[in-house]
Coordinates of C-alpha atoms in Angstrom, one line a residue:
M1 CA 0.1 0.0 -0.1
T2 CA 1.4 3.5 -1.0
E3 CA 1.4 6.2 1.5
T4 CA -1.6 7.9 -0.2
Q5 CA -3.8 4.7 -0.7
S6 CA -6.6 3.6 1.4
E7 CA -8.4 0.1 1.8
V8 CA -12.0 -0.4 3.1
S9 CA -13.3 -3.6 3.7
V10 CA -16.7 -4.9 5.1
E11 CA -16.8 -8.3 6.5
D12 CA -18.8 -10.9 5.3
E13 CA -19.6 -13.0 8.4
P14 CA -23.2 -13.5 9.4
R15 CA -22.5 -12.6 12.9
A16 CA -20.9 -9.3 12.2
P17 CA -22.9 -7.6 9.3
N18 CA -21.9 -4.0 10.7
N19 CA -18.2 -4.7 11.0
V20 CA -16.2 -2.1 8.8
E21 CA -12.2 -2.1 8.7
V22 CA -10.4 0.6 7.2
R23 CA -6.7 0.4 6.5
V24 CA -4.7 3.5 5.6
A25 CA -1.0 4.7 5.7
A26 CA -0.3 6.0 9.1
N27 CA 0.0 9.5 8.3
L28 CA -2.1 12.8 9.4
E29 CA -3.6 13.1 5.8
Q30 CA -5.4 10.3 6.2
L31 CA -7.3 11.5 9.4
S32 CA -10.5 12.9 7.2
V33 CA -11.1 9.2 5.6
L34 CA -11.4 8.1 9.2
R35 CA -13.7 10.7 10.5
A36 CA -15.9 10.4 7.3
V37 CA -16.3 6.5 7.9
A38 CA -17.1 7.1 11.7
A39 CA -19.7 9.7 10.9
H40 CA -21.1 7.7 8.2
I41 CA -21.6 4.6 10.6
A42 CA -23.2 6.8 13.3
M43 CA -25.4 8.4 11.0
R44 CA -26.5 5.1 9.6
E45 CA -27.0 3.9 13.1
D46 CA -29.4 6.9 13.8
F47 CA -27.1 8.6 16.3
D48 CA -28.1 12.3 17.2
L49 CA -25.9 15.1 15.7
D50 CA -23.8 15.4 19.2
A51 CA -23.0 11.8 19.3
I52 CA -21.7 11.6 15.8
A53 CA -19.7 15.0 16.6
D54 CA -18.1 13.3 19.4
L55 CA -17.5 10.1 17.8
K56 CA -15.7 12.0 15.1
M57 CA -13.5 14.0 17.5
A58 CA -12.6 10.6 19.3
V59 CA -11.7 8.7 16.2
D60 CA -9.6 11.7 15.0
E61 CA -7.9 11.8 18.7
V62 CA -7.3 8.0 18.8
C63 CA -5.8 7.9 15.3
S64 CA -3.9 11.1 15.6
T65 CA -2.3 9.4 18.9
L66 CA -1.4 6.0 17.0
I67 CA -0.2 7.9 13.8
M68 CA 2.4 9.9 16.0
R69 CA 3.6 6.6 17.7
A70 CA 3.7 4.6 14.5
T71 CA 7.1 3.4 12.8
P72 CA 7.6 4.9 9.5
G73 CA 5.6 3.5 6.4
S74 CA 3.3 1.4 8.8
T75 CA -0.3 0.9 8.4
L76 CA -3.1 2.2 10.6
T77 CA -6.0 -0.3 10.9
C78 CA -9.4 1.1 12.4
R79 CA -12.1 -1.3 13.0
F80 CA -15.7 0.1 13.6
Q81 CA -18.6 -2.3 14.8
A82 CA -22.0 -1.2 15.1
N83 CA -24.2 -2.9 17.9
G84 CA -27.5 -1.1 17.5
N85 CA -27.0 1.1 20.6
D86 CA -23.2 1.7 20.4
I87 CA -20.2 1.6 18.0
T88 CA -17.0 0.2 19.1
V89 CA -13.7 1.5 17.4
Q90 CA -10.4 -0.3 17.6
A91 CA -7.6 1.1 16.0
T92 CA -4.0 -0.4 15.9
V93 CA -0.7 0.5 14.7
L94 CA 3.0 -0.9 14.7
S95 CA 5.4 1.2 16.9
D96 CA 8.8 0.8 18.3
S97 CA 7.7 1.7 21.7
D98 CA 6.5 -0.8 24.3
S99 CA 4.4 1.5 26.3
T100 CA 1.0 2.5 26.3
P101 CA -0.2 6.1 25.3
S102 CA -0.4 8.2 28.6
R103 CA -3.8 8.0 30.3
E104 CA -2.6 11.4 31.8
S105 CA -2.4 13.4 28.8
F106 CA -5.1 15.9 27.7
G107 CA -5.8 13.8 24.5
W108 CA -6.8 10.9 26.8
R109 CA -9.0 13.2 29.0
V110 CA -10.7 14.3 25.8
L111 CA -11.3 10.8 24.9
T112 CA -12.9 10.0 28.3
T113 CA -14.9 12.8 28.0
L114 CA -16.3 12.1 24.2
T115 CA -16.6 8.2 24.7
D116 CA -18.3 6.0 27.1
T117 CA -15.1 3.7 27.6
V118 CA -11.7 3.8 26.2
N119 CA -8.9 1.4 26.8
T120 CA -5.2 1.0 25.4
W121 CA -2.8 -2.1 25.5
I122 CA 0.4 -3.1 23.8
A123 CA 1.1 -6.5 22.2
P124 CA 4.2 -7.5 20.5
A125 CA 4.1 -7.7 17.0
S126 CA 4.3 -11.4 15.7
A127 CA 6.1 -10.8 12.3
D128 CA 9.0 -8.9 10.7
P129 CA 9.8 -6.2 11.3
G130 CA 9.0 -6.8 15.1
G131 CA 7.9 -4.0 17.2
Y132 CA 4.8 -3.6 19.2
L133 CA 1.1 -3.2 18.1
T134 CA -0.4 -0.4 19.9
H135 CA -4.3 -0.6 20.1
I136 CA -6.7 1.9 21.4
E137 CA -10.3 0.8 21.7
L138 CA -13.3 2.9 22.5
V139 CA -17.0 2.6 22.8
K140 CA -19.7 5.5 22.1
R141 CA -23.2 4.5 23.0
R142 CA -26.2 6.3 21.5
G143 CA -27.4 9.2 23.2
S144 CA -24.8 9.3 25.8
A145 CA -23.9 13.1 26.8
S146 CA -20.3 14.3 26.5
G147 CA -18.8 16.6 28.9

């Protein structure tokens, strides 16, 4: 995948008809694609305008955080799962860092204000070139208020 390419897939599993996975080059120019996908899914699930805006900002913050940690040339994977009353977003990127993003940062405080739950963890990458997979997962529920 070149630096400007994006890839979108919809899982065909019967038990997961509302799953969407987007893979983009881990660079800030791709944030608008991810925000647009988040907004579309939230609109399709009939979230109100405030919840849609919160989800878009949260996806932007999660993906920005991961892009800043990404190894050069890596891919950011963002999975969206709509479950009727909530949307789960899990974003992952390859990083050289073996530590999670700070839960004391301003960005983390923004995430906890905009979403219902947010979590982060690290896992060793299983293939070359090694490194660590940094994960951030959030859940936004329909009608939950921000701030």
